[in-house]
Amino acid sequence: MTKVNGRLYSAQPGMVIVAPDFDGDSLEAAGWIKVATGGAGTSAQRPRNPPAGAMFHDQTLARNIVHDGKHWRDPATGALV
């Protein structure tokens, strides 16, 4: 369990949690792994005009996706998502 800015964070290995950016930096410094620097949310909440390379954790799909400058893609397969 890690306490950051008065909030407690706990997760099992491989589990994804959503934390505000200002907590994410502190969690990363404490040894947690940041997996989506472009935020997290449902498919409907994806950023509209992100830069190429932006990564987003799509909670509807339960996976990270990456923006190629025009479309959101699965980084493992390159498929549109």
mmCIF file of N, CA and C in Angstrom:
data_model
loop_
_atom_site.group_PDB
_atom_site.id
_atom_site.type_symbol
_atom_site.label_atom_id
_atom_site.label_comp_id
_atom_site.label_asym_id
_atom_site.label_seq_id
_atom_site.Cartn_x
_atom_site.Cartn_y
_atom_site.Cartn_z
ATOM 1 N N MET A 1 0.853 -1.173 0.000
ATOM 2 C CA MET A 1 0.000 0.000 0.000
ATOM 3 C C MET A 1 0.902 1.240 0.000
ATOM 4 N N THR A 2 0.538 2.206 -0.820
ATOM 5 C CA THR A 2 1.316 3.432 -0.949
ATOM 6 C C THR A 2 0.398 4.621 -0.688
ATOM 7 N N LYS A 3 0.863 5.554 0.149
ATOM 8 C CA LYS A 3 0.085 6.757 0.452
ATOM 9 C C LYS A 3 0.686 7.936 -0.308
ATOM 10 N N VAL A 4 -0.153 8.620 -1.082
ATOM 11 C CA VAL A 4 0.268 9.776 -1.867
ATOM 12 C C VAL A 4 -0.773 10.874 -1.690
ATOM 13 N N ASN A 5 -0.322 12.044 -1.271
ATOM 14 C CA ASN A 5 -1.217 13.202 -1.101
ATOM 15 C C ASN A 5 -2.466 12.856 -0.296
ATOM 16 N N GLY A 6 -2.289 12.034 0.729
ATOM 17 C CA GLY A 6 -3.398 11.679 1.607
ATOM 18 C C GLY A 6 -4.282 10.547 1.106
ATOM 19 N N ARG A 7 -3.987 10.013 -0.097
ATOM 20 C CA ARG A 7 -4.777 8.913 -0.651
ATOM 21 C C ARG A 7 -3.967 7.625 -0.602
ATOM 22 N N LEU A 8 -4.633 6.516 -0.280
ATOM 23 C CA LEU A 8 -3.982 5.217 -0.237
ATOM 24 C C LEU A 8 -4.227 4.467 -1.547
ATOM 25 N N TYR A 9 -3.156 3.886 -2.103
ATOM 26 C CA TYR A 9 -3.242 3.098 -3.327
ATOM 27 C C TYR A 9 -2.753 1.688 -3.044
ATOM 28 N N SER A 10 -3.483 0.724 -3.553
ATOM 29 C CA SER A 10 -3.119 -0.677 -3.401
ATOM 30 C C SER A 10 -3.606 -1.425 -4.636
ATOM 31 N N ALA A 11 -2.794 -2.366 -5.117
ATOM 32 C CA ALA A 11 -3.187 -3.156 -6.287
ATOM 33 C C ALA A 11 -2.400 -4.448 -6.315
ATOM 34 N N GLN A 12 -2.990 -5.450 -6.936
ATOM 35 C CA GLN A 12 -2.308 -6.713 -7.176
ATOM 36 C C GLN A 12 -1.450 -6.565 -8.432
ATOM 37 N N PRO A 13 -0.373 -7.352 -8.572
ATOM 38 C CA PRO A 13 0.432 -7.279 -9.794
ATOM 39 C C PRO A 13 -0.427 -7.495 -11.044
ATOM 40 N N GLY A 14 -0.213 -6.652 -12.037
ATOM 41 C CA GLY A 14 -0.952 -6.734 -13.288
ATOM 42 C C GLY A 14 -2.260 -5.977 -13.293
ATOM 43 N N MET A 15 -2.692 -5.504 -12.142
ATOM 44 C CA MET A 15 -3.943 -4.751 -12.037
ATOM 45 C C MET A 15 -3.703 -3.302 -12.457
ATOM 46 N N VAL A 16 -4.663 -2.696 -13.125
ATOM 47 C CA VAL A 16 -4.574 -1.300 -13.532
ATOM 48 C C VAL A 16 -5.410 -0.464 -12.584
ATOM 49 N N ILE A 17 -4.836 0.623 -12.107
ATOM 50 C CA ILE A 17 -5.603 1.584 -11.315
ATOM 51 C C ILE A 17 -5.555 2.922 -12.039
ATOM 52 N N VAL A 18 -6.511 3.765 -11.782
ATOM 53 C CA VAL A 18 -6.543 5.102 -12.357
ATOM 54 C C VAL A 18 -6.240 6.087 -11.238
ATOM 55 N N ALA A 19 -5.244 6.933 -11.469
ATOM 56 C CA ALA A 19 -4.841 7.927 -10.478
ATOM 57 C C ALA A 19 -4.639 9.265 -11.184
ATOM 58 N N PRO A 20 -4.871 10.363 -10.475
ATOM 59 C CA PRO A 20 -4.616 11.670 -11.091
ATOM 60 C C PRO A 20 -3.136 11.797 -11.461
ATOM 61 N N ASP A 21 -2.840 12.583 -12.494
ATOM 62 C CA ASP A 21 -1.454 12.754 -12.936
ATOM 63 C C ASP A 21 -0.535 13.154 -11.798
ATOM 64 N N PHE A 22 -0.990 14.067 -10.944
ATOM 65 C CA PHE A 22 -0.121 14.543 -9.869
ATOM 66 C C PHE A 22 0.172 13.458 -8.847
ATOM 67 N N ASP A 23 -0.654 12.436 -8.724
ATOM 68 C CA ASP A 23 -0.340 11.278 -7.887
ATOM 69 C C ASP A 23 0.476 10.258 -8.671
ATOM 70 N N GLY A 24 0.235 10.169 -9.983
ATOM 71 C CA GLY A 24 0.926 9.198 -10.817
ATOM 72 C C GLY A 24 2.433 9.367 -10.778
ATOM 73 N N ASP A 25 2.907 10.600 -10.796
ATOM 74 C CA ASP A 25 4.352 10.843 -10.749
ATOM 75 C C ASP A 25 4.937 10.336 -9.432
ATOM 76 N N SER A 26 4.235 10.573 -8.336
ATOM 77 C CA SER A 26 4.709 10.102 -7.027
ATOM 78 C C SER A 26 4.649 8.582 -6.931
ATOM 79 N N LEU A 27 3.598 7.975 -7.477
ATOM 80 C CA LEU A 27 3.499 6.515 -7.478
ATOM 81 C C LEU A 27 4.631 5.905 -8.297
ATOM 82 N N GLU A 28 4.928 6.518 -9.436
ATOM 83 C CA GLU A 28 6.022 6.022 -10.276
ATOM 84 C C GLU A 28 7.351 6.118 -9.520
ATOM 85 N N ALA A 29 7.560 7.210 -8.799
ATOM 86 C CA ALA A 29 8.784 7.372 -8.013
ATOM 87 C C ALA A 29 8.884 6.328 -6.902
ATOM 88 N N ALA A 30 7.716 5.817 -6.461
ATOM 89 C CA ALA A 30 7.691 4.803 -5.403
ATOM 90 C C ALA A 30 7.793 3.385 -5.965
ATOM 91 N N GLY A 31 7.997 3.263 -7.295
ATOM 92 C CA GLY A 31 8.186 1.945 -7.892
ATOM 93 C C GLY A 31 7.011 1.413 -8.688
ATOM 94 N N TRP A 32 5.901 2.136 -8.723
ATOM 95 C CA TRP A 32 4.765 1.719 -9.541
ATOM 96 C C TRP A 32 5.112 1.972 -11.000
ATOM 97 N N ILE A 33 4.430 1.305 -11.927
ATOM 98 C CA ILE A 33 4.708 1.451 -13.351
ATOM 99 C C ILE A 33 3.575 2.239 -14.003
ATOM 100 N N LYS A 34 3.938 3.340 -14.649
ATOM 101 C CA LYS A 34 2.957 4.163 -15.364
ATOM 102 C C LYS A 34 2.750 3.561 -16.739
ATOM 103 N N VAL A 35 1.507 3.238 -17.070
ATOM 104 C CA VAL A 35 1.251 2.566 -18.340
ATOM 105 C C VAL A 35 0.512 3.413 -19.361
ATOM 106 N N ALA A 36 -0.107 4.493 -18.954
ATOM 107 C CA ALA A 36 -0.837 5.323 -19.912
ATOM 108 C C ALA A 36 -0.702 6.779 -19.513
ATOM 109 N N THR A 37 0.194 7.473 -20.175
ATOM 110 C CA THR A 37 0.442 8.865 -19.827
ATOM 111 C C THR A 37 -0.612 9.808 -20.392
ATOM 112 N N GLY A 38 -1.488 9.301 -21.259
ATOM 113 C CA GLY A 38 -2.526 10.133 -21.859
ATOM 114 C C GLY A 38 -3.856 10.051 -21.137
ATOM 115 N N GLY A 39 -3.869 9.415 -19.975
ATOM 116 C CA GLY A 39 -5.088 9.335 -19.189
ATOM 117 C C GLY A 39 -5.790 8.003 -19.314
ATOM 118 N N ALA A 40 -6.976 7.966 -18.733
ATOM 119 C CA ALA A 40 -7.781 6.749 -18.709
ATOM 120 C C ALA A 40 -9.246 7.128 -18.683
ATOM 121 N N GLY A 41 -10.074 6.239 -19.202
ATOM 122 C CA GLY A 41 -11.511 6.455 -19.192
ATOM 123 C C GLY A 41 -12.169 5.486 -20.161
ATOM 124 N N THR A 42 -13.437 5.693 -20.393
ATOM 125 C CA THR A 42 -14.190 4.835 -21.311
ATOM 126 C C THR A 42 -13.837 5.197 -22.755
ATOM 127 N N SER A 43 -14.284 4.380 -23.687
ATOM 128 C CA SER A 43 -14.051 4.682 -25.107
ATOM 129 C C SER A 43 -14.618 6.050 -25.475
ATOM 130 N N ALA A 44 -15.757 6.404 -24.906
ATOM 131 C CA ALA A 44 -16.386 7.695 -25.195
ATOM 132 C C ALA A 44 -15.587 8.874 -24.634
ATOM 133 N N GLN A 45 -14.701 8.608 -23.675
ATOM 134 C CA GLN A 45 -13.922 9.670 -23.040
ATOM 135 C C GLN A 45 -12.521 9.831 -23.636
ATOM 136 N N ARG A 46 -12.238 9.147 -24.720
ATOM 137 C CA ARG A 46 -10.921 9.283 -25.340
ATOM 138 C C ARG A 46 -10.669 10.731 -25.727
ATOM 139 N N PRO A 47 -9.434 11.213 -25.583
ATOM 140 C CA PRO A 47 -9.122 12.572 -26.034
ATOM 141 C C PRO A 47 -9.421 12.720 -27.526
ATOM 142 N N ARG A 48 -9.927 13.875 -27.921
ATOM 143 C CA ARG A 48 -10.367 14.097 -29.308
ATOM 144 C C ARG A 48 -9.215 14.333 -30.285
ATOM 145 N N ASN A 49 -8.236 15.130 -29.921
ATOM 146 C CA ASN A 49 -7.136 15.464 -30.835
ATOM 147 C C ASN A 49 -5.783 15.281 -30.148
ATOM 148 N N PRO A 50 -5.459 14.077 -29.724
ATOM 149 C CA PRO A 50 -4.182 13.873 -29.042
ATOM 150 C C PRO A 50 -3.027 13.863 -30.036
ATOM 151 N N PRO A 51 -1.824 14.124 -29.555
ATOM 152 C CA PRO A 51 -0.674 14.039 -30.457
ATOM 153 C C PRO A 51 -0.348 12.584 -30.791
ATOM 154 N N ALA A 52 0.334 12.372 -31.887
ATOM 155 C CA ALA A 52 0.780 11.022 -32.250
ATOM 156 C C ALA A 52 1.632 10.476 -31.115
ATOM 157 N N GLY A 53 1.402 9.230 -30.776
ATOM 158 C CA GLY A 53 2.146 8.585 -29.700
ATOM 159 C C GLY A 53 1.463 8.644 -28.350
ATOM 160 N N ALA A 54 0.370 9.412 -28.246
ATOM 161 C CA ALA A 54 -0.345 9.494 -26.964
ATOM 162 C C ALA A 54 -0.912 8.122 -26.618
ATOM 163 N N MET A 55 -0.781 7.742 -25.357
ATOM 164 C CA MET A 55 -1.295 6.454 -24.904
ATOM 165 C C MET A 55 -2.449 6.709 -23.936
ATOM 166 N N PHE A 56 -3.504 5.928 -24.066
ATOM 167 C CA PHE A 56 -4.715 6.081 -23.258
ATOM 168 C C PHE A 56 -5.146 4.699 -22.786
ATOM 169 N N HIS A 57 -5.531 4.577 -21.517
ATOM 170 C CA HIS A 57 -6.058 3.301 -21.032
ATOM 171 C C HIS A 57 -7.571 3.325 -21.219
ATOM 172 N N ASP A 58 -8.046 2.571 -22.192
ATOM 173 C CA ASP A 58 -9.473 2.502 -22.496
ATOM 174 C C ASP A 58 -10.109 1.461 -21.567
ATOM 175 N N GLN A 59 -10.904 1.943 -20.618
ATOM 176 C CA GLN A 59 -11.520 1.050 -19.632
ATOM 177 C C GLN A 59 -12.644 0.216 -20.236
ATOM 178 N N THR A 60 -13.244 0.675 -21.333
ATOM 179 C CA THR A 60 -14.261 -0.122 -22.018
ATOM 180 C C THR A 60 -13.616 -1.366 -22.628
ATOM 181 N N LEU A 61 -12.445 -1.173 -23.241
ATOM 182 C CA LEU A 61 -11.722 -2.277 -23.872
ATOM 183 C C LEU A 61 -10.811 -3.013 -22.891
ATOM 184 N N ALA A 62 -10.571 -2.408 -21.734
ATOM 185 C CA ALA A 62 -9.674 -2.962 -20.705
ATOM 186 C C ALA A 62 -8.259 -3.156 -21.240
ATOM 187 N N ARG A 63 -7.777 -2.140 -21.983
ATOM 188 C CA ARG A 63 -6.403 -2.197 -22.477
ATOM 189 C C ARG A 63 -5.914 -0.808 -22.873
ATOM 190 N N ASN A 64 -4.611 -0.703 -23.023
ATOM 191 C CA ASN A 64 -4.017 0.544 -23.491
ATOM 192 C C ASN A 64 -4.143 0.616 -24.999
ATOM 193 N N ILE A 65 -4.317 1.834 -25.500
ATOM 194 C CA ILE A 65 -4.355 2.081 -26.932
ATOM 195 C C ILE A 65 -3.433 3.265 -27.211
ATOM 196 N N VAL A 66 -2.987 3.381 -28.450
ATOM 197 C CA VAL A 66 -2.067 4.460 -28.811
ATOM 198 C C VAL A 66 -2.610 5.198 -30.034
ATOM 199 N N HIS A 67 -2.393 6.514 -30.061
ATOM 200 C CA HIS A 67 -2.874 7.338 -31.172
ATOM 201 C C HIS A 67 -1.756 7.498 -32.193
ATOM 202 N N ASP A 68 -2.060 7.286 -33.470
ATOM 203 C CA ASP A 68 -1.042 7.368 -34.518
ATOM 204 C C ASP A 68 -1.001 8.744 -35.197
ATOM 205 N N GLY A 69 -1.762 9.674 -34.662
ATOM 206 C CA GLY A 69 -1.860 11.004 -35.268
ATOM 207 C C GLY A 69 -3.192 11.222 -35.958
ATOM 208 N N LYS A 70 -3.868 10.099 -36.310
ATOM 209 C CA LYS A 70 -5.198 10.166 -36.924
ATOM 210 C C LYS A 70 -6.195 9.241 -36.242
ATOM 211 N N HIS A 71 -5.727 8.065 -35.795
ATOM 212 C CA HIS A 71 -6.627 7.044 -35.257
ATOM 213 C C HIS A 71 -6.057 6.422 -33.991
ATOM 214 N N TRP A 72 -6.958 5.864 -33.184
ATOM 215 C CA TRP A 72 -6.553 5.067 -32.026
ATOM 216 C C TRP A 72 -6.301 3.641 -32.506
ATOM 217 N N ARG A 73 -5.198 3.041 -32.038
ATOM 218 C CA ARG A 73 -4.820 1.698 -32.467
ATOM 219 C C ARG A 73 -4.402 0.831 -31.284
ATOM 220 N N ASP A 74 -4.520 -0.465 -31.479
ATOM 221 C CA ASP A 74 -3.988 -1.428 -30.526
ATOM 222 C C ASP A 74 -2.484 -1.463 -30.769
ATOM 223 N N PRO A 75 -1.658 -1.147 -29.751
ATOM 224 C CA PRO A 75 -0.222 -1.096 -29.995
ATOM 225 C C PRO A 75 0.403 -2.453 -30.322
ATOM 226 N N ALA A 76 -0.243 -3.543 -29.931
ATOM 227 C CA ALA A 76 0.309 -4.874 -30.195
ATOM 228 C C ALA A 76 0.044 -5.335 -31.625
ATOM 229 N N THR A 77 -1.140 -4.977 -32.176
ATOM 230 C CA THR A 77 -1.511 -5.482 -33.497
ATOM 231 C C THR A 77 -1.571 -4.407 -34.574
ATOM 232 N N GLY A 78 -1.686 -3.152 -34.166
ATOM 233 C CA GLY A 78 -1.845 -2.047 -35.124
ATOM 234 C C GLY A 78 -3.273 -1.869 -35.598
ATOM 235 N N ALA A 79 -4.185 -2.730 -35.129
ATOM 236 C CA ALA A 79 -5.591 -2.649 -35.546
ATOM 237 C C ALA A 79 -6.247 -1.387 -35.002
ATOM 238 N N LEU A 80 -7.172 -0.812 -35.776
ATOM 239 C CA LEU A 80 -7.974 0.321 -35.312
ATOM 240 C C LEU A 80 -8.851 -0.139 -34.157
ATOM 241 N N VAL A 81 -8.985 0.707 -33.161
ATOM 242 C CA VAL A 81 -9.875 0.397 -32.027
ATOM 243 C C VAL A 81 -10.758 1.585 -31.718
#
